Amino acid sequence: MGALPETQDLAAQRIWALLAEVPDPEIPVLSITDLGIVRHVRADASGALVVGLTPTYSGCPATEAIRAAVRDALDAHGFGAVRIEEVLSPAWSSAWLSARGRGRLREFGIAPPEAAVTSPRQLRPAPLPACPRCGSRDSERLSEFGSTPCKAHYRCNACREPFDYFKCI
Amino acid sequence: MTEPAAAHTAAHVRYVLRLGDTSLILGQRLGEWIGHGPALEEDLGLANLALDFIGQARLLLTYAGELEGRGRDEDALAFLREAPEYANLTLVEQPNGDFACTIVRQWLVDSWQLQLYQALAGSADARLAAIAEKALKETRYHYRFSSGWLVRLGDGTEESRRRTQQALEELWRFTGELFAPDAIDAQMHAAGIAPELAGLRPAWSEAIDADLRAAGLARPADPSYRWQGKQGVHTEELSHLLAEMQHLPRAYPGARW
């Protein structure tokens, strides 16, 4: 970013601001910058600006919708020449969720991710998330899978409400 | 292209296709469970797994098509090839059977992929390494799901133990193929693209034994016959699967949503 000429630097800043307004199609309270899937806005070898997007999960159906929404946002604001590229490595992590995003998830009724658990061993309990409604940590996991690839299904034992938990990976 | 370079590319394409086809066929099989799971949570779990496998297949088949350089994209590779052109492991094309059978098949594949993707994340092929790094995160929770269920079923009721052991006896014969290298594996290993396949087996075998112990299940004897799905020799099950999966794009060529 530091190597960009000033006008491109300004353009990159404007693009970041634009992308901060593009919602995630499945969890619309989050923008794609909250999710941490915009990896860079930078100049390529020829000096043209490129937006790097990374998928959350290999099979996430929202990936294509997000790409199309980014294309539309760029085109509508005079950035038709800006290219979009897919970035696979480093692989997306739920730790990249912004502080603002975590707060908005909680307000929306989805528990934000705790510390990532990478053990492939079975029956190793992960830390229990706090209920987004009553705040109790007395929760239990109903399923490691939910309505979208990024969510797991939990229940609060204090207020008895089921809730979604934004998974850690 | 020089002859050795062309041969290298052909082997490279074939290697990536094997990985992509294995993910695609397993994803299609898992998708057959949608609406039929034993409980809502397991139905969702299997559908989530299916989605991950199809996503991994898309990344791999797209890459194979680009490497091949004949203009075939992921859809052309998925929908316009016949069974003998498919290079998936024979294990993944086996029918779902009951829930125990699906879990045993899944656990065998997940434990294999865990070893393979860990190794491939360090591949000299940066694109393949990136796909493996991404897939590995998903494989870890796939394995948590399948090995967790293996233990619960094996250590569950008399009926669940009997069915799980039976599924293990039925599917174990396809495991000979998982770590059996051929000329393409050797060539990719020599180029730094693939790990030495047979070298991954001890760690896999150890994990398998630990899970079987926890589940109270007995490991079957190793098979004497080795299936050759990745060389394009399949069981009849694959043709039935492809007939369903490919019906729409073949009946309506070029159709779009």
Short mmCIF file of C-alpha atoms in Angstrom, two decimals:
data_model
loop_
_atom_site.label_atom_id
_atom_site.label_comp_id
_atom_site.label_asym_id
_atom_site.label_seq_id
_atom_site.Cartn_x
_atom_site.Cartn_y
_atom_site.Cartn_z
CA MET A 1 0.00 0.00 0.00
CA GLY A 2 2.81 2.39 0.88
CA ALA A 3 4.25 2.06 -2.62
CA LEU A 4 1.06 3.31 -4.28
CA PRO A 5 1.09 6.74 -5.91
CA GLU A 6 -1.07 9.16 -3.97
CA THR A 7 -4.04 9.13 -6.32
CA GLN A 8 -4.15 5.33 -6.24
CA ASP A 9 -3.78 5.44 -2.51
CA LEU A 10 -6.86 7.64 -2.37
CA ALA A 11 -8.67 5.33 -4.78
CA ALA A 12 -7.79 2.34 -2.59
CA GLN A 13 -9.14 4.16 0.46
CA ARG A 14 -12.37 4.96 -1.38
CA ILE A 15 -12.69 1.30 -2.42
CA TRP A 16 -12.19 0.12 1.18
CA ALA A 17 -14.95 2.54 2.24
CA LEU A 18 -17.23 1.20 -0.51
CA LEU A 19 -16.59 -2.43 0.47
CA ALA A 20 -17.37 -1.61 4.11
CA GLU A 21 -20.95 -1.00 2.91
CA VAL A 22 -21.35 -4.31 1.05
CA PRO A 23 -23.39 -6.67 3.29
CA ASP A 24 -22.82 -10.40 3.65
CA PRO A 25 -25.81 -11.98 1.84
CA GLU A 26 -26.45 -14.55 4.56
CA ILE A 27 -25.77 -12.42 7.67
CA PRO A 28 -26.65 -8.94 6.40
CA VAL A 29 -25.78 -7.18 9.68
CA LEU A 30 -22.14 -7.89 8.76
CA SER A 31 -20.31 -6.16 5.97
CA ILE A 32 -17.72 -8.09 4.01
CA THR A 33 -14.97 -6.05 5.66
CA ASP A 34 -16.38 -7.00 9.10
CA LEU A 35 -16.06 -10.63 8.01
CA GLY A 36 -12.42 -10.18 7.09
CA ILE A 37 -12.84 -11.60 3.60
CA VAL A 38 -11.46 -8.53 1.79
CA ARG A 39 -7.75 -9.36 1.92
CA HIS A 40 -6.31 -6.44 0.01
CA VAL A 41 -6.88 -3.51 -2.29
CA ARG A 42 -3.58 -2.98 -4.03
CA ALA A 43 -1.84 -2.37 -7.33
CA ASP A 44 -0.72 -5.38 -9.39
CA ALA A 45 2.54 -5.52 -11.41
CA SER A 46 1.04 -3.39 -14.20
CA GLY A 47 -0.12 -0.74 -11.72
CA ALA A 48 -3.84 -1.62 -11.98
CA LEU A 49 -5.85 -1.89 -8.76
CA VAL A 50 -6.98 -5.32 -7.62
CA VAL A 51 -9.39 -6.34 -4.85
CA GLY A 52 -8.48 -9.67 -3.21
CA LEU A 53 -11.38 -11.68 -1.75
CA THR A 54 -11.07 -14.93 0.21
CA PRO A 55 -13.91 -17.44 0.67
CA THR A 56 -14.95 -18.28 4.24
CA TYR A 57 -15.64 -21.96 3.43
CA SER A 58 -14.75 -23.85 0.23
CA GLY A 59 -18.39 -24.48 -0.55
CA CYS A 60 -19.99 -21.32 0.81
CA PRO A 61 -22.72 -20.44 -1.71
CA ALA A 62 -22.46 -16.77 -0.73
CA THR A 63 -19.00 -16.50 -2.30
CA GLU A 64 -20.36 -15.89 -5.79
CA ALA A 65 -23.06 -13.49 -4.58
CA ILE A 66 -20.40 -11.51 -2.71
CA ARG A 67 -18.17 -11.33 -5.77
CA ALA A 68 -21.10 -10.07 -7.85
CA ALA A 69 -22.02 -7.48 -5.18
CA VAL A 70 -18.40 -6.23 -5.07
CA ARG A 71 -18.37 -6.01 -8.87
CA ASP A 72 -21.61 -3.98 -8.83
CA ALA A 73 -20.33 -1.65 -6.10
CA LEU A 74 -17.07 -1.04 -7.99
CA ASP A 75 -18.82 -0.49 -11.34
CA ALA A 76 -21.40 1.89 -9.85
CA HIS A 77 -18.68 4.12 -8.42
CA GLY A 78 -16.41 4.45 -11.43
CA PHE A 79 -14.07 1.57 -10.58
CA GLY A 80 -15.02 -0.60 -13.55
CA ALA A 81 -11.36 -1.24 -14.36
CA VAL A 82 -10.57 -2.65 -10.92
CA ARG A 83 -10.05 -6.41 -11.03
CA ILE A 84 -11.25 -8.92 -8.42
CA GLU A 85 -9.05 -11.89 -7.56
CA GLU A 86 -9.58 -14.91 -5.33
CA VAL A 87 -7.09 -15.39 -2.50
CA LEU A 88 -7.03 -18.89 -0.96
CA SER A 89 -3.93 -18.66 1.21
CA PRO A 90 -3.73 -17.87 4.06
CA ALA A 91 -7.06 -19.62 4.61
CA TRP A 92 -9.79 -17.48 6.15
CA SER A 93 -10.08 -17.63 9.93
CA SER A 94 -12.97 -16.58 12.16
CA ALA A 95 -10.32 -14.68 14.13
CA TRP A 96 -10.37 -12.11 11.29
CA LEU A 97 -13.85 -10.97 12.24
CA SER A 98 -13.69 -7.29 13.23
CA ALA A 99 -14.56 -6.03 16.73
CA ARG A 100 -17.49 -4.13 15.20
CA GLY A 101 -18.61 -7.34 13.47
CA ARG A 102 -18.50 -9.30 16.72
CA GLY A 103 -20.68 -6.73 18.44
CA ARG A 104 -23.17 -6.65 15.57
CA LEU A 105 -23.42 -10.46 15.53
CA ARG A 106 -24.29 -10.47 19.23
CA GLU A 107 -26.95 -7.78 18.71
CA PHE A 108 -28.37 -9.87 15.86
CA GLY A 109 -28.71 -12.91 18.17
CA ILE A 110 -25.68 -14.87 16.94
CA ALA A 111 -22.92 -15.66 19.45
CA PRO A 112 -19.56 -14.46 18.07
CA PRO A 113 -16.67 -16.96 17.82
CA GLU A 114 -14.60 -17.82 20.91
CA ALA A 115 -10.99 -19.02 20.62
CA ALA A 116 -10.45 -21.26 17.59
CA VAL A 117 -10.37 -25.01 18.18
CA THR A 118 -8.27 -26.84 15.64
CA SER A 119 -8.15 -30.32 17.21
CA PRO A 120 -9.56 -32.95 14.90
CA ARG A 121 -10.15 -35.29 17.86
CA GLN A 122 -13.71 -36.19 18.66
CA LEU A 123 -15.58 -35.39 21.82
CA ARG A 124 -13.03 -32.74 22.84
CA PRO A 125 -15.26 -29.99 24.22
CA ALA A 126 -14.76 -26.49 22.87
CA PRO A 127 -15.29 -23.50 25.23
CA LEU A 128 -19.01 -22.86 25.54
CA PRO A 129 -20.24 -19.60 23.99
CA ALA A 130 -22.23 -17.08 26.01
CA CYS A 131 -25.91 -16.85 25.11
CA PRO A 132 -26.39 -13.72 22.94
CA ARG A 133 -29.73 -13.02 24.66
CA CYS A 134 -29.11 -13.45 28.40
CA GLY A 135 -25.31 -13.66 28.50
CA SER A 136 -25.19 -16.96 30.40
CA ARG A 137 -22.35 -19.35 29.63
CA ASP A 138 -24.49 -22.28 30.69
CA SER A 139 -25.07 -23.35 27.09
CA GLU A 140 -24.94 -26.66 25.26
CA ARG A 141 -24.13 -27.63 21.71
CA LEU A 142 -26.97 -29.20 19.75
CA SER A 143 -24.98 -29.60 16.54
CA GLU A 144 -21.65 -28.49 15.16
CA PHE A 145 -23.57 -27.59 12.00
CA GLY A 146 -26.27 -25.05 11.34
CA SER A 147 -28.23 -23.25 8.65
CA THR A 148 -25.09 -21.92 6.93
CA PRO A 149 -21.53 -23.35 6.83
CA CYS A 150 -20.29 -20.70 9.28
CA LYS A 151 -22.76 -21.42 12.09
CA ALA A 152 -23.32 -24.10 14.75
CA HIS A 153 -26.47 -24.72 16.74
CA TYR A 154 -26.55 -24.18 20.53
CA ARG A 155 -29.10 -23.89 23.32
CA CYS A 156 -28.95 -21.71 26.44
CA ASN A 157 -29.76 -23.66 29.59
CA ALA A 158 -30.47 -20.48 31.56
CA CYS A 159 -33.09 -18.81 29.34
CA ARG A 160 -33.83 -21.99 27.33
CA GLU A 161 -33.56 -20.18 23.99
CA PRO A 162 -31.78 -21.87 21.08
CA PHE A 163 -29.19 -19.72 19.30
CA ASP A 164 -26.70 -19.76 16.46
CA TYR A 165 -23.00 -19.65 17.18
CA PHE A 166 -20.57 -18.28 14.61
CA LYS A 167 -18.10 -21.18 14.36
CA CYS A 168 -14.38 -20.92 14.96
CA ILE A 169 -12.10 -22.13 12.23
CA MET B 1 5.67 -28.44 -25.39
CA THR B 2 8.50 -30.95 -25.17
CA GLU B 3 7.55 -34.56 -24.65
CA PRO B 4 8.69 -34.79 -21.00
CA ALA B 5 6.95 -31.48 -20.20
CA ALA B 6 3.73 -32.71 -21.82
CA ALA B 7 3.92 -35.98 -19.89
CA HIS B 8 4.50 -34.07 -16.66
CA THR B 9 1.48 -31.84 -17.29
CA ALA B 10 -0.71 -34.85 -18.11
CA ALA B 11 0.30 -36.52 -14.84
CA HIS B 12 -0.26 -33.26 -12.93
CA VAL B 13 -3.77 -32.87 -14.41
CA ARG B 14 -4.57 -36.48 -13.56
CA TYR B 15 -3.32 -36.05 -9.99
CA VAL B 16 -5.50 -32.98 -9.37
CA LEU B 17 -8.48 -34.69 -11.05
CA ARG B 18 -8.20 -37.64 -8.68
CA LEU B 19 -8.49 -35.32 -5.68
CA GLY B 20 -11.29 -33.29 -7.26
CA ASP B 21 -13.29 -36.34 -8.37
CA THR B 22 -13.01 -37.95 -4.94
CA SER B 23 -14.43 -34.78 -3.33
CA LEU B 24 -17.15 -34.39 -5.95
CA ILE B 25 -18.45 -37.96 -5.79
CA LEU B 26 -18.46 -38.00 -1.99
CA GLY B 27 -20.24 -34.62 -1.98
CA GLN B 28 -22.90 -36.01 -4.33
CA ARG B 29 -23.37 -39.11 -2.17
CA LEU B 30 -23.72 -37.02 1.01
CA GLY B 31 -26.24 -34.80 -0.76
CA GLU B 32 -28.48 -37.85 -1.20
CA TRP B 33 -29.05 -37.74 2.58
CA ILE B 34 -30.75 -34.34 2.48
CA GLY B 35 -34.24 -34.78 3.93
CA HIS B 36 -33.45 -38.36 5.03
CA GLY B 37 -31.13 -37.85 8.03
CA PRO B 38 -31.92 -39.75 11.26
CA ALA B 39 -32.39 -36.40 13.08
CA LEU B 40 -32.54 -32.78 11.95
CA GLU B 41 -29.05 -32.03 13.36
CA GLU B 42 -27.50 -34.96 11.48
CA ASP B 43 -29.36 -34.08 8.30
CA LEU B 44 -27.88 -30.56 8.52
CA GLY B 45 -24.46 -31.96 9.38
CA LEU B 46 -24.36 -34.25 6.35
CA ALA B 47 -25.62 -31.43 4.09
CA ASN B 48 -22.88 -29.14 5.42
CA LEU B 49 -20.27 -31.80 4.71
CA ALA B 50 -21.67 -32.27 1.20
CA LEU B 51 -21.35 -28.53 0.58
CA ASP B 52 -17.72 -28.48 1.72
CA PHE B 53 -16.81 -31.42 -0.51
CA ILE B 54 -18.51 -29.89 -3.53
CA GLY B 55 -16.74 -26.59 -2.81
CA GLN B 56 -13.38 -28.36 -2.63
CA ALA B 57 -14.23 -30.23 -5.83
CA ARG B 58 -14.98 -26.95 -7.62
CA LEU B 59 -11.59 -25.50 -6.65
CA LEU B 60 -9.78 -28.66 -7.71
CA LEU B 61 -11.66 -29.29 -10.96
CA THR B 62 -11.31 -25.65 -12.01
CA TYR B 63 -7.58 -25.95 -11.44
CA ALA B 64 -7.36 -29.29 -13.31
CA GLY B 65 -9.14 -27.72 -16.28
CA GLU B 66 -6.73 -24.77 -16.32
CA LEU B 67 -3.70 -27.05 -16.10
CA GLU B 68 -5.07 -29.19 -18.92
CA GLY B 69 -5.47 -26.10 -21.11
CA ARG B 70 -8.17 -27.53 -23.36
CA GLY B 71 -10.88 -25.13 -22.29
CA ARG B 72 -12.73 -27.49 -19.97
CA ASP B 73 -14.15 -25.77 -16.88
CA GLU B 74 -15.44 -27.33 -13.64
CA ASP B 75 -18.87 -27.98 -15.19
CA ALA B 76 -17.49 -29.66 -18.30
CA LEU B 77 -15.35 -31.91 -16.12
CA ALA B 78 -18.15 -32.73 -13.67
CA PHE B 79 -21.02 -33.22 -16.10
CA LEU B 80 -19.52 -34.34 -19.40
CA ARG B 81 -17.25 -37.23 -18.49
CA GLU B 82 -18.17 -40.92 -18.41
CA ALA B 83 -17.44 -43.24 -15.50
CA PRO B 84 -14.11 -44.63 -16.86
CA GLU B 85 -12.83 -41.04 -17.14
CA TYR B 86 -13.54 -40.44 -13.46
CA ALA B 87 -10.54 -40.85 -11.16
CA ASN B 88 -12.14 -40.91 -7.70
CA LEU B 89 -11.36 -43.51 -5.06
CA THR B 90 -13.72 -46.48 -5.28
CA LEU B 91 -14.61 -46.05 -1.60
CA VAL B 92 -16.47 -42.75 -2.10
CA GLU B 93 -18.78 -44.03 -4.84
CA GLN B 94 -20.17 -46.77 -2.57
CA PRO B 95 -23.87 -46.29 -1.73
CA ASN B 96 -24.88 -44.55 1.50
CA GLY B 97 -26.47 -47.67 3.01
CA ASP B 98 -27.68 -46.98 6.55
CA PHE B 99 -26.37 -44.18 8.79
CA ALA B 100 -23.63 -46.45 10.19
CA CYS B 101 -22.41 -47.25 6.68
CA THR B 102 -22.29 -43.54 5.74
CA ILE B 103 -20.41 -42.74 8.97
CA VAL B 104 -17.83 -45.50 8.44
CA ARG B 105 -17.22 -44.40 4.84
CA GLN B 106 -16.93 -40.78 5.96
CA TRP B 107 -14.55 -41.59 8.79
CA LEU B 108 -12.28 -43.60 6.49
CA VAL B 109 -12.15 -40.74 3.98
CA ASP B 110 -11.78 -37.98 6.60
CA SER B 111 -8.88 -39.72 8.32
CA TRP B 112 -7.20 -40.24 4.93
CA GLN B 113 -7.76 -36.62 3.87
CA LEU B 114 -6.44 -35.34 7.18
CA GLN B 115 -3.06 -36.96 6.46
CA LEU B 116 -3.08 -36.06 2.78
CA TYR B 117 -4.09 -32.39 3.10
CA GLN B 118 -1.61 -31.81 5.94
CA ALA B 119 1.12 -33.02 3.60
CA LEU B 120 -0.23 -31.23 0.52
CA ALA B 121 -0.32 -27.91 2.38
CA GLY B 122 3.47 -27.99 1.92
CA SER B 123 3.34 -28.85 -1.81
CA ALA B 124 5.69 -27.17 -4.29
CA ASP B 125 2.51 -26.45 -6.29
CA ALA B 126 1.40 -23.20 -4.59
CA ARG B 127 -2.18 -23.40 -5.90
CA LEU B 128 -2.64 -26.98 -4.69
CA ALA B 129 -1.04 -26.08 -1.35
CA ALA B 130 -3.52 -23.20 -0.92
CA ILE B 131 -6.51 -25.45 -1.72
CA ALA B 132 -5.22 -28.07 0.74
CA GLU B 133 -4.63 -25.47 3.47
CA LYS B 134 -8.21 -24.27 3.05
CA ALA B 135 -9.69 -27.78 2.88
CA LEU B 136 -7.72 -28.94 5.92
CA LYS B 137 -9.63 -26.59 8.21
CA GLU B 138 -12.85 -28.18 7.01
CA THR B 139 -11.49 -31.74 7.16
CA ARG B 140 -10.73 -31.26 10.86
CA TYR B 141 -14.36 -30.73 11.77
CA HIS B 142 -15.51 -33.39 9.28
CA TYR B 143 -13.31 -35.83 11.16
CA ARG B 144 -14.62 -34.63 14.52
CA PHE B 145 -18.15 -35.38 13.25
CA SER B 146 -17.43 -38.79 11.72
CA SER B 147 -15.07 -40.12 14.40
CA GLY B 148 -17.41 -38.86 17.13
CA TRP B 149 -20.31 -40.76 15.58
CA LEU B 150 -18.17 -43.84 15.01
CA VAL B 151 -17.50 -44.00 18.76
CA ARG B 152 -21.12 -43.36 19.70
CA LEU B 153 -22.41 -46.00 17.29
CA GLY B 154 -19.74 -48.58 18.10
CA ASP B 155 -20.08 -48.00 21.85
CA GLY B 156 -23.86 -47.54 21.67
CA THR B 157 -26.53 -50.21 21.58
CA GLU B 158 -26.04 -53.83 20.50
CA GLU B 159 -27.82 -53.00 17.24
CA SER B 160 -25.75 -49.89 16.46
CA ARG B 161 -22.53 -51.80 17.25
CA ARG B 162 -23.56 -54.70 15.01
CA ARG B 163 -24.44 -52.42 12.10
CA THR B 164 -21.25 -50.36 12.42
CA GLN B 165 -19.03 -53.45 12.54
CA GLN B 166 -20.89 -54.80 9.51
CA ALA B 167 -20.32 -51.53 7.61
CA LEU B 168 -16.65 -51.68 8.52
CA GLU B 169 -16.35 -55.24 7.17
CA GLU B 170 -18.12 -54.18 3.98
CA LEU B 171 -16.08 -51.02 3.30
CA TRP B 172 -12.65 -52.03 4.57
CA ARG B 173 -11.90 -53.82 1.28
CA PHE B 174 -11.76 -50.42 -0.45
CA THR B 175 -9.07 -49.03 1.87
CA GLY B 176 -6.22 -50.82 0.06
CA GLU B 177 -6.47 -48.09 -2.57
CA LEU B 178 -6.06 -45.14 -0.19
CA PHE B 179 -2.29 -45.33 0.20
CA ALA B 180 -1.30 -47.37 -2.86
CA PRO B 181 0.92 -45.21 -5.08
CA ASP B 182 1.12 -45.67 -8.85
CA ALA B 183 3.37 -44.07 -11.51
CA ILE B 184 1.48 -40.75 -11.33
CA ASP B 185 1.85 -40.52 -7.55
CA ALA B 186 5.56 -41.33 -7.89
CA GLN B 187 6.04 -38.68 -10.58
CA MET B 188 4.23 -36.03 -8.54
CA HIS B 189 6.21 -36.98 -5.46
CA ALA B 190 9.48 -36.65 -7.39
CA ALA B 191 8.41 -33.17 -8.54
CA GLY B 192 7.71 -32.10 -4.94
CA ILE B 193 4.00 -31.68 -5.72
CA ALA B 194 2.67 -34.70 -3.82
CA PRO B 195 3.81 -36.41 -0.63
CA GLU B 196 5.05 -39.98 -0.64
CA LEU B 197 1.65 -41.66 -0.41
CA ALA B 198 2.71 -44.88 1.33
CA GLY B 199 4.56 -42.79 3.93
CA LEU B 200 1.26 -41.36 5.17
CA ARG B 201 -0.17 -44.77 6.01
CA PRO B 202 1.40 -45.40 9.46
CA ALA B 203 -0.06 -42.22 10.98
CA TRP B 204 -3.44 -43.00 9.40
CA SER B 205 -3.34 -46.57 10.65
CA GLU B 206 -2.51 -45.42 14.17
CA ALA B 207 -5.43 -42.96 14.23
CA ILE B 208 -7.76 -45.65 12.85
CA ASP B 209 -6.72 -48.08 15.59
CA ALA B 210 -7.21 -45.47 18.33
CA ASP B 211 -10.73 -44.68 17.09
CA LEU B 212 -11.65 -48.35 16.72
CA ARG B 213 -10.46 -49.01 20.27
CA ALA B 214 -12.58 -46.13 21.60
CA ALA B 215 -15.55 -47.45 19.63
CA GLY B 216 -15.04 -51.05 20.69
CA LEU B 217 -14.90 -52.20 17.06
CA ALA B 218 -12.59 -54.78 15.49
CA ARG B 219 -10.26 -53.90 12.62
CA PRO B 220 -10.87 -56.23 9.65
CA ALA B 221 -8.04 -58.06 7.90
CA ASP B 222 -6.38 -56.11 5.09
CA PRO B 223 -7.83 -56.88 1.66
CA SER B 224 -5.85 -58.90 -0.85
CA TYR B 225 -7.53 -57.28 -3.86
CA ARG B 226 -6.80 -53.63 -4.57
CA TRP B 227 -9.48 -51.52 -6.25
CA GLN B 228 -8.36 -49.06 -8.93
CA GLY B 229 -10.85 -46.20 -8.96
CA LYS B 230 -8.15 -43.59 -9.45
CA GLN B 231 -7.04 -45.44 -12.57
CA GLY B 232 -10.63 -45.25 -13.85
CA VAL B 233 -11.72 -48.80 -12.95
CA HIS B 234 -14.92 -48.40 -10.97
CA THR B 235 -17.68 -50.42 -9.37
CA GLU B 236 -21.05 -50.25 -11.14
CA GLU B 237 -22.24 -47.81 -8.46
CA LEU B 238 -20.49 -44.86 -10.10
CA SER B 239 -22.47 -45.07 -13.35
CA HIS B 240 -25.77 -44.94 -11.46
CA LEU B 241 -24.57 -41.92 -9.49
CA LEU B 242 -23.41 -40.11 -12.65
CA ALA B 243 -26.68 -40.87 -14.46
CA GLU B 244 -28.53 -38.89 -11.80
CA MET B 245 -25.93 -36.16 -11.30
CA GLN B 246 -25.41 -35.50 -15.00
CA HIS B 247 -28.97 -35.88 -16.22
CA LEU B 248 -29.92 -32.20 -16.37
CA PRO B 249 -26.84 -30.76 -18.13
CA ARG B 250 -26.89 -33.63 -20.62
CA ALA B 251 -30.62 -33.33 -21.35
CA TYR B 252 -30.44 -29.54 -21.68
CA PRO B 253 -26.91 -28.71 -22.88
CA GLY B 254 -25.78 -25.22 -21.93
CA ALA B 255 -28.89 -24.56 -19.80
CA ARG B 256 -28.50 -21.79 -17.21
CA TRP B 257 -30.56 -20.66 -14.24
#
